[in-house]
């Protein structure tokens, strides 16, 4: 504390380099001097997550797979061999198990108010981090080894996260007035909420999310204990008792097996957002990535901070006293409310299948605009006539299958549309509409997720087949125009042109089956016996095997069009047989 900032940087900079975020630790001194408990707590959260990441990087120098949890790192013999066991014991006292001070967990899970953590703990962690840097440098010099940092996690599909309107100053000011009135906020936690809003205003989006996530968990914990009548779980942060964290708060049932009443209280849209943002594997899982130091803080996306803050404002609003909001104020926050109440999952496996099917439809639409060469002499050959007959046969069989699906009650169209429906533009419109239609996805049983996983793989392979045919058609057409097709390539191109109609039909049929089964997935699994479900799953896996083989046959390296048509004939027969048996049942 007695050091001037420049002297502090001069003394400690080298020993913070191993963390891959020396600036974070260097900035801590000015915060300590400010004695601002809120900012010191926020900085401690960032320091502990950064330290966890850095320790994992050190572990990988001599270890194979890095443990995911900090407590596993702190008990590893690999790190003890580098830093010594007494040093690791001290780290465990500050950061480790629930029997210790456990700073990281009580901060990240929202169990402490701004001034409950003494600043001296921050000072100690700074000194200890520098000491670890000295010990590590000595060990690296002695062993002639080097430290390599893992790349940071980068959020993908950010456009999917844009769910809230831009938050303007008028919205933020009004939302700040909710803090004192909303039952979602504990009074002693208000400074954290104020810090999150200020961080957002200042463009410190990682800080906004870091300080907001524990408060979101605290507010939900309060709602959870209220609706489930278990107030004793609210302040649990003890070494002998299980913490009440997001995992339990968002679960379907309580530990005793009774239903969790919170989902019904929050509503489906809020629950789907929370699962999307926190839990689903394909989602941002923002708390995990931030809490474990996997994100470059300066590059944290504004879109994600906006989504978190916007939904938090909605939860503040929901917990206001009745009639405490004027009509003019309601108009200010209405865009946030509307966005929150209409939210549908983007990252649940069911939503991912809908997205994949939609993309496949867009790809198939491009087939209507594929360039076609004028191979007139080929149109008169016997081979071409055979392909025409095959295509007509496929049309007839596929129309029959569509009518079977309609009889099973799966189809989402009228009986009059069965004939030649797949060959029209109406098919694209109907299928895309089904992709946009919400399907209930909270707490799907294992059997549902198992079937959905296969449907996702099928739609992914269909998309690949469509893209293969588009790219090959465009390439061969360009080569044909430039007269550089060799004789074998020319005949292969001719077979492709003859196969397109048949392949278009089967791909549309399979995509239809995928989206229809998806909309009926709960019936497809819950109303079947174990044996019937296993037969259904085997049927889906048969279609998957066909699409995988088709992806190979239609790849630019293979171009096996005759084989593709033969496989298509066999799969149509299998699909028809399965659905005829279903109709009979």
XYZ file of C-alpha atoms in Angstrom:
585
model
C 0.000 0.000 0.000
C 2.964 2.298 0.610
C 4.286 1.822 -2.921
C 3.629 4.374 -5.634
C 1.923 2.795 -8.647
C 5.028 3.013 -10.860
C 7.172 1.395 -8.155
C 4.577 -1.345 -7.711
C 4.580 -2.061 -11.457
C 8.376 -2.102 -11.497
C 8.546 -4.511 -8.551
C 5.781 -6.948 -9.507
C 5.215 -6.853 -13.272
C 7.627 -9.690 -14.115
C 6.110 -12.002 -11.520
C 2.547 -11.532 -12.811
C 3.402 -12.468 -16.413
C 2.754 -16.162 -15.829
C -0.961 -15.423 -15.277
C -1.334 -14.264 -18.912
C -3.209 -11.253 -17.510
C -0.624 -9.195 -15.632
C -2.622 -5.994 -16.213
C -5.441 -7.355 -14.052
C -3.130 -7.870 -11.067
C -1.303 -4.593 -11.606
C -4.606 -2.673 -11.522
C -5.456 -4.114 -8.115
C -3.283 -1.666 -6.161
C -5.354 1.410 -7.025
C -8.526 -0.451 -6.011
C -6.991 -1.439 -2.689
C -6.095 2.164 -2.005
C -9.669 3.226 -2.789
C -11.015 0.865 -0.083
C -14.142 0.397 -2.269
C -15.519 -2.941 -1.086
C -17.674 -3.457 -4.182
C -14.817 -2.957 -6.619
C -12.403 -5.004 -4.507
C -14.880 -7.918 -4.439
C -15.332 -7.675 -8.218
C -11.575 -7.644 -8.697
C -11.149 -10.647 -6.425
C -13.642 -12.558 -8.575
C -11.602 -11.808 -11.678
C -8.298 -12.585 -9.951
C -9.465 -15.980 -8.649
C -10.803 -17.055 -12.047
C -7.637 -15.852 -13.782
C -5.490 -17.672 -11.233
C -7.447 -20.869 -11.812
C -6.825 -20.624 -15.551
C -3.109 -19.900 -15.058
C -2.696 -22.820 -12.645
C -4.331 -25.052 -15.240
C -1.796 -23.879 -17.836
C 1.034 -24.686 -15.416
C -0.481 -28.106 -14.729
C -0.394 -28.925 -18.432
C 3.392 -28.550 -18.497
C 3.680 -31.971 -16.887
C 0.085 -33.215 -16.722
C -2.059 -34.647 -19.516
C -5.634 -33.469 -19.127
C -6.276 -30.356 -17.058
C -8.817 -30.865 -14.226
C -11.919 -28.737 -14.775
C -12.378 -27.674 -11.148
C -10.096 -25.453 -9.073
C -10.334 -27.781 -6.080
C -8.880 -30.602 -8.205
C -5.994 -28.387 -9.315
C -5.220 -27.440 -5.722
C -4.941 -31.090 -4.673
C -2.899 -32.236 -7.675
C 0.523 -33.711 -7.100
C 1.683 -32.171 -10.385
C 1.332 -28.606 -9.080
C 2.707 -29.577 -5.673
C 5.849 -30.863 -7.407
C 6.326 -27.410 -8.981
C 5.293 -25.054 -6.160
C 5.734 -27.381 -3.118
C 3.012 -28.861 -0.943
C 3.070 -26.108 1.765
C 2.446 -23.482 -0.919
C -0.495 -25.459 -2.294
C -1.867 -25.821 1.240
C -1.920 -22.042 1.632
C -3.733 -21.697 -1.703
C -6.305 -24.241 -0.513
C -6.912 -22.188 2.626
C -7.851 -19.153 0.545
C -9.407 -20.642 -2.573
C -10.009 -24.292 -1.902
C -12.591 -26.542 -0.346
C -15.712 -25.461 1.615
C -13.717 -26.096 4.794
C -11.437 -23.166 3.918
C -12.147 -19.466 3.336
C -13.337 -20.628 -0.099
C -13.163 -17.075 -1.478
C -13.800 -17.988 -5.079
C -17.039 -19.871 -4.510
C -18.649 -17.566 -1.973
C -17.955 -14.619 -4.278
C -19.041 -16.251 -7.529
C -22.205 -17.722 -5.997
C -23.301 -14.410 -4.489
C -23.018 -15.252 -0.790
C -21.144 -12.101 0.285
C -22.051 -8.434 0.403
C -19.608 -5.752 -0.810
C -17.766 -5.129 2.480
C -17.674 -8.651 3.899
C -14.344 -9.568 2.271
C -11.451 -7.761 4.042
C -9.140 -5.940 1.580
C -6.178 -7.730 3.173
C -7.300 -10.929 1.425
C -6.894 -9.176 -1.901
C -3.441 -7.946 -0.815
C -2.459 -11.442 0.233
C -3.606 -12.933 -3.072
C -1.555 -10.355 -4.978
C 1.586 -11.145 -3.008
C 0.980 -14.869 -3.259
C 0.447 -14.687 -7.036
C 3.769 -12.860 -7.384
C 5.422 -15.503 -5.185
C 4.000 -18.264 -7.380
C 5.480 -16.463 -10.373
C 8.915 -16.454 -8.745
C 8.722 -20.145 -7.829
C 7.507 -21.056 -11.307
C 10.263 -19.081 -13.020
C 12.848 -20.847 -10.876
C 11.387 -24.255 -11.735
C 11.181 -23.464 -15.470
C 14.805 -22.321 -15.505
C 15.915 -25.449 -13.667
C 13.963 -27.887 -15.862
C 14.457 -25.944 -19.113
C 10.728 -26.213 -19.773
C 8.366 -23.478 -20.951
C 4.861 -22.323 -20.078
C 2.337 -22.258 -22.939
C -1.041 -20.663 -22.352
C -4.190 -22.200 -23.770
C -6.158 -20.014 -26.193
C -9.120 -18.166 -24.736
C -12.661 -19.289 -25.412
C -14.403 -17.260 -28.118
C -18.192 -16.940 -28.094
C -19.822 -18.105 -31.321
C -23.344 -17.616 -32.689
C -23.534 -14.169 -31.119
C -26.416 -13.267 -33.440
C -28.465 -15.910 -31.609
C -27.860 -14.074 -28.326
C -29.315 -10.783 -29.569
C -32.588 -11.111 -27.704
C -32.947 -7.742 -25.986
C -33.221 -4.257 -27.468
C -30.306 -1.883 -27.033
C -30.390 -0.573 -23.479
C -30.497 3.224 -23.526
C -29.882 5.569 -20.604
C -33.597 6.081 -19.985
C -34.075 2.329 -19.537
C -31.043 2.040 -17.267
C -32.106 4.920 -15.036
C -35.591 3.506 -14.634
C -34.238 0.020 -13.954
C -31.934 1.409 -11.271
C -34.989 2.792 -9.509
C -36.354 -0.782 -9.369
C -33.483 -1.916 -7.138
C -34.876 -0.352 -3.969
C -38.406 -1.597 -4.644
C -37.929 -5.051 -6.148
C -38.130 -8.141 -3.949
C -35.558 -9.712 -6.285
C -32.731 -7.648 -4.686
C -31.444 -8.018 -1.146
C -30.851 -4.524 0.311
C -27.213 -5.141 1.205
C -26.510 -6.299 -2.371
C -27.658 -3.042 -4.042
C -24.051 -1.743 -4.468
C -23.267 -4.759 -6.671
C -26.281 -4.016 -8.870
C -25.233 -0.366 -9.176
C -21.712 -1.469 -10.155
C -23.086 -3.752 -12.903
C -25.119 -0.896 -14.404
C -22.143 1.489 -14.236
C -19.847 -1.098 -15.802
C -22.305 -1.493 -18.692
C -22.439 2.270 -19.220
C -18.645 2.444 -19.286
C -18.271 -0.386 -21.793
C -16.760 -2.766 -19.217
C -18.963 -5.620 -20.369
C -17.003 -8.428 -18.698
C -17.199 -6.542 -15.381
C -20.935 -6.063 -15.890
C -21.473 -9.796 -16.410
C -19.053 -10.823 -13.646
C -20.760 -8.770 -10.963
C -24.273 -9.436 -12.303
C -24.173 -13.248 -12.469
C -23.792 -13.801 -8.693
C -26.602 -11.288 -8.047
C -28.800 -13.053 -10.566
C -28.129 -16.285 -8.700
C -28.830 -14.606 -5.340
C -32.130 -13.158 -6.578
C -33.197 -16.505 -8.014
C -32.118 -18.250 -4.809
C -34.373 -15.875 -2.876
C -37.295 -16.612 -5.226
C -36.507 -20.347 -5.073
C -36.554 -20.496 -1.274
C -39.723 -18.393 -1.133
C -41.885 -20.397 -3.565
C -40.581 -23.740 -2.272
C -40.986 -22.692 1.376
C -37.405 -23.508 2.382
C -36.002 -20.223 3.803
C -33.173 -22.094 5.521
C -31.549 -22.637 2.088
C -31.189 -18.904 1.389
C -28.033 -18.114 3.349
C -26.319 -21.477 3.004
C -22.586 -21.054 2.456
C -21.322 -23.405 5.108
C -18.692 -26.129 4.970
C -21.148 -28.789 6.129
C -24.140 -27.962 3.921
C -24.702 -28.154 0.165
C -24.821 -24.739 -1.485
C -28.076 -23.700 -3.142
C -26.715 -22.762 -6.577
C -27.997 -22.419 -10.138
C -27.915 -26.208 -10.591
C -30.509 -26.769 -7.870
C -32.424 -23.549 -8.508
C -33.094 -24.458 -12.154
C -33.684 -28.177 -11.582
C -37.032 -29.856 -12.190
C -37.239 -31.348 -8.698
C -35.885 -30.567 -5.242
C -33.399 -32.851 -3.515
C -36.245 -34.672 -1.764
C -37.909 -35.443 -5.105
C -40.759 -32.953 -4.753
C -41.366 -30.614 -7.716
C -39.497 -27.319 -7.875
C -42.131 -24.571 -8.009
C -39.768 -21.899 -9.354
C -40.059 -22.791 -13.088
C -43.825 -22.298 -12.992
C -43.321 -18.987 -11.166
C -40.744 -17.631 -13.609
C -42.461 -18.903 -16.738
C -41.206 -20.976 -19.663
C -39.549 -18.105 -21.542
C -37.373 -17.051 -18.576
C -36.426 -20.641 -17.817
C -35.441 -21.268 -21.435
C -33.269 -18.147 -21.423
C -31.527 -19.158 -18.191
C -30.862 -22.657 -19.494
C -29.617 -21.214 -22.789
C -27.264 -18.676 -21.251
C -25.971 -20.896 -18.435
C -26.298 -24.589 -19.157
C -26.867 -25.815 -22.702
C -23.679 -27.208 -24.204
C -24.014 -25.288 -27.467
C -24.913 -22.041 -25.678
C -22.542 -19.399 -24.299
C -22.428 -20.980 -20.781
C -21.275 -17.572 -19.674
C -20.925 -18.271 -15.937
C -18.719 -21.324 -16.529
C -16.424 -19.578 -19.000
C -16.136 -16.372 -16.970
C -15.821 -18.108 -13.612
C -13.040 -20.405 -14.811
C -10.994 -17.655 -16.450
C -11.516 -18.917 -20.006
C -12.455 -15.552 -21.537
C -10.339 -12.598 -22.618
C -12.059 -9.994 -20.444
C -11.398 -7.017 -22.713
C -13.136 -8.808 -25.609
C -16.323 -9.794 -23.790
C -19.198 -9.155 -26.240
C -21.627 -6.311 -25.625
C -24.480 -8.449 -27.010
C -24.051 -10.970 -24.227
C -23.855 -8.314 -21.513
C -26.986 -6.686 -22.975
C -28.879 -9.988 -22.878
C -27.874 -10.660 -19.259
C -28.661 -7.152 -18.071
C -31.905 -6.984 -20.052
C -33.266 -10.196 -18.545
C -32.091 -9.106 -15.097
C -34.068 -5.877 -15.526
C -37.091 -7.983 -16.474
C -36.702 -10.032 -13.276
C -36.395 -6.818 -11.241
C -39.619 -5.615 -12.856
C -41.422 -8.908 -12.186
C -40.678 -8.659 -8.458
C -41.898 -5.075 -8.031
C -44.788 -4.280 -5.730
C -48.106 -4.258 -7.576
C -49.161 -0.999 -9.249
C -45.811 0.625 -8.445
C -45.021 1.426 -12.088
C -46.573 4.375 -13.894
C -47.907 4.001 -17.421
C -45.155 6.220 -18.839
C -42.468 4.165 -17.099
C -43.983 0.912 -18.336
C -43.681 2.198 -21.911
C -39.933 2.716 -21.350
C -39.257 -0.887 -20.286
C -41.913 -2.506 -22.468
C -39.418 -3.497 -25.218
C -37.403 -5.421 -22.611
C -40.539 -7.061 -21.189
C -41.788 -8.052 -24.642
C -38.404 -9.549 -25.576
C -38.200 -11.545 -22.341
C -41.767 -12.865 -22.466
C -41.443 -14.026 -26.069
C -38.044 -15.688 -25.721
C -37.664 -19.187 -27.155
C -34.625 -21.380 -26.681
C -31.847 -21.066 -29.248
C -29.486 -23.701 -27.854
C -31.613 -26.593 -26.612
C -31.046 -29.721 -28.778
C -34.614 -29.430 -30.130
C -34.033 -25.796 -31.153
C -30.752 -26.803 -32.810
C -32.559 -29.378 -34.958
C -35.099 -26.755 -36.022
C -32.250 -24.413 -36.947
C -30.469 -27.151 -38.907
C -33.628 -28.104 -40.805
C -34.224 -24.442 -41.680
C -30.692 -24.163 -43.067
C -31.188 -27.367 -45.038
C -34.367 -25.937 -46.579
C -32.460 -22.818 -47.624
C -29.821 -25.016 -49.231
C -32.404 -27.118 -51.081
C -34.077 -23.969 -52.395
C -30.848 -23.175 -54.220
C -31.311 -26.305 -56.336
C -33.992 -24.443 -58.292
C -31.303 -22.078 -59.542
C -28.566 -24.564 -60.352
C -27.065 -24.010 -63.810
C -27.967 -26.854 -66.164
C -25.897 -27.630 -69.242
C -27.493 -28.423 -72.597
C -26.424 -32.030 -73.032
C -29.061 -32.692 -75.683
C -27.595 -35.869 -77.033
C -27.767 -37.416 -73.574
C -31.477 -36.731 -73.244
C -32.178 -39.337 -75.879
C -30.208 -42.180 -74.319
C -31.666 -45.254 -72.696
C -29.864 -44.377 -69.427
C -31.679 -41.048 -69.251
C -35.026 -42.715 -69.822
C -34.281 -45.158 -67.013
C -33.589 -42.266 -64.654
C -36.915 -40.666 -65.598
C -38.763 -43.881 -64.799
C -36.902 -44.207 -61.493
C -37.746 -40.629 -60.537
C -41.443 -41.160 -61.297
C -41.410 -44.323 -59.231
C -39.828 -42.413 -56.335
C -42.506 -39.702 -56.595
C -45.249 -42.303 -56.296
C -43.664 -44.066 -53.323
C -42.922 -40.808 -51.524
C -46.492 -39.550 -51.990
C -47.662 -42.821 -50.460
C -45.321 -42.329 -47.475
C -46.581 -38.766 -46.984
C -50.162 -40.046 -46.926
C -49.119 -42.646 -44.318
C -47.586 -39.930 -42.159
C -50.836 -37.981 -42.447
C -52.828 -41.012 -41.345
C -50.557 -41.446 -38.309
C -51.462 -37.913 -37.271
C -47.892 -36.673 -37.609
C -48.329 -34.486 -40.673
C -48.893 -30.775 -40.222
C -50.833 -30.274 -43.466
C -54.184 -31.241 -44.938
C -54.901 -34.445 -46.811
C -55.417 -32.503 -50.056
C -51.766 -31.441 -49.953
C -50.397 -34.985 -49.828
C -50.150 -35.441 -53.592
C -46.988 -33.873 -55.034
C -46.713 -31.611 -51.997
C -42.974 -32.200 -51.686
C -42.394 -31.022 -55.243
C -43.894 -27.579 -54.710
C -42.757 -24.345 -53.099
C -45.484 -24.887 -50.492
C -43.203 -27.500 -48.967
C -40.530 -24.880 -48.229
C -43.081 -22.547 -46.643
C -44.652 -25.269 -44.500
C -41.323 -26.679 -43.337
C -39.862 -23.284 -42.460
C -43.013 -22.438 -40.505
C -42.557 -25.622 -38.490
C -38.945 -24.625 -37.807
C -40.149 -21.338 -36.301
C -42.897 -22.917 -34.208
C -42.020 -23.349 -30.541
C -41.657 -26.891 -29.189
C -41.722 -27.471 -25.435
C -38.204 -28.409 -24.343
C -37.821 -27.929 -20.579
C -36.696 -31.050 -18.706
C -36.859 -33.420 -21.659
C -36.469 -37.056 -20.568
C -33.462 -39.048 -21.708
C -35.391 -40.954 -24.386
C -36.488 -37.684 -26.009
C -32.948 -36.317 -26.051
C -31.645 -39.584 -27.468
C -34.074 -39.452 -30.403
C -33.486 -35.714 -30.910
C -29.744 -36.361 -31.113
C -30.282 -38.786 -33.995
C -32.639 -36.346 -35.748
C -29.990 -33.632 -35.472
C -27.374 -35.893 -37.042
C -29.768 -36.793 -39.867
C -30.556 -33.149 -40.672
C -26.866 -32.254 -40.525
C -26.019 -34.980 -43.050
C -28.905 -33.901 -45.316
C -27.523 -30.373 -45.291
C -24.099 -31.719 -46.216
C -25.528 -33.779 -49.095
C -27.371 -30.730 -50.432
C -24.242 -28.594 -50.252
C -22.206 -31.341 -51.936
C -24.596 -31.441 -54.880
C -24.680 -27.657 -55.199
C -20.888 -27.323 -55.205
C -20.373 -30.223 -57.616
C -23.086 -28.965 -59.991
C -21.616 -25.477 -60.094
C -18.085 -26.782 -60.611
C -19.030 -29.211 -63.379
C -21.126 -26.582 -65.143
C -18.206 -24.157 -65.121
C -15.892 -26.881 -66.430
C -18.432 -27.797 -69.106
C -18.701 -24.181 -70.242
C -14.916 -23.914 -70.436
C -14.785 -27.252 -72.301
C -12.299 -28.788 -69.911
C -14.371 -31.801 -68.825
C -12.673 -35.102 -69.570
C -14.811 -37.876 -71.010
C -15.263 -39.655 -67.677
C -16.106 -36.392 -65.894
C -18.616 -35.574 -68.631
C -20.478 -38.832 -68.167
C -20.359 -38.439 -64.394
C -21.854 -34.956 -64.775
C -24.612 -36.405 -66.944
C -25.477 -38.955 -64.253
C -25.581 -36.160 -61.668
C -28.053 -34.161 -63.765
C -30.267 -37.204 -64.161
C -30.144 -37.950 -60.420
C -31.024 -34.501 -59.111
C -34.810 -34.902 -59.242
C -34.740 -38.194 -57.350
C -32.268 -36.933 -54.773
C -34.265 -33.765 -54.230
C -37.344 -35.851 -53.508
C -35.693 -38.112 -50.933
C -33.965 -35.231 -49.149
C -37.258 -33.364 -48.856
C -38.936 -36.509 -47.556
C -36.284 -37.088 -44.896
C -36.344 -33.449 -43.795
C -40.146 -33.730 -43.576
C -39.825 -36.799 -41.358
C -37.286 -35.023 -39.147
C -39.383 -31.905 -38.550
C -42.641 -33.841 -38.119
C -41.083 -36.289 -35.668
C -39.542 -33.350 -33.818
C -42.960 -31.736 -33.328
C -44.317 -35.075 -32.147
C -41.207 -36.105 -30.224
C -42.872 -36.316 -26.811
C -45.601 -38.566 -28.236
C -43.040 -40.552 -30.252
C -41.287 -41.504 -27.015
C -43.752 -41.379 -24.128
C -46.607 -43.329 -25.736
C -44.440 -46.204 -26.941
C -43.490 -49.367 -25.107
C -39.787 -50.017 -24.616
C -39.783 -52.389 -27.586
C -41.672 -49.911 -29.801
C -39.263 -47.151 -28.853
C -36.259 -49.318 -29.705
C -37.784 -50.093 -33.113
C -38.407 -46.387 -33.693
C -34.828 -45.527 -32.730
C -33.512 -48.259 -35.033
C -35.636 -46.769 -37.841
C -34.127 -43.318 -37.266
C -30.618 -44.772 -37.185
C -31.295 -46.543 -40.487
C -32.149 -43.172 -42.030
C -29.023 -41.694 -40.426
C -26.844 -44.416 -41.937
C -28.350 -43.678 -45.351
C -27.656 -39.942 -45.062
C -24.086 -40.605 -43.917
C -23.494 -42.889 -46.885
C -25.074 -40.313 -49.165
C -22.781 -37.631 -47.791
C -19.850 -39.811 -48.814
C -21.242 -40.777 -52.235
C -22.027 -37.170 -53.196
C -18.745 -35.715 -51.949
C -16.507 -34.076 -54.599
C -14.000 -36.899 -54.158
C -16.520 -39.699 -54.848
C -19.416 -38.577 -57.129
C -21.057 -42.015 -57.103
C -24.462 -41.084 -58.490
C -25.626 -44.532 -59.571
C -24.825 -45.908 -56.130
C -26.686 -42.964 -54.563
C -29.830 -43.806 -56.543
C -29.614 -47.477 -55.544
C -29.300 -46.557 -51.868
C -32.210 -44.153 -52.245
C -34.418 -46.905 -53.640
C -33.627 -49.104 -50.635
C -34.224 -46.410 -48.009
C -37.585 -45.445 -49.529
C -38.659 -49.075 -49.192
C -37.537 -49.196 -45.540
C -39.308 -45.934 -44.692
C -42.500 -47.132 -46.382
C -42.385 -50.508 -44.613
C -41.905 -48.945 -41.169
C -44.770 -46.491 -41.602
C -47.114 -49.114 -43.062
C -46.538 -51.218 -39.955
C -47.209 -48.170 -37.771
C -50.479 -47.560 -39.595
C -51.487 -51.172 -39.070
C -50.818 -50.840 -35.327
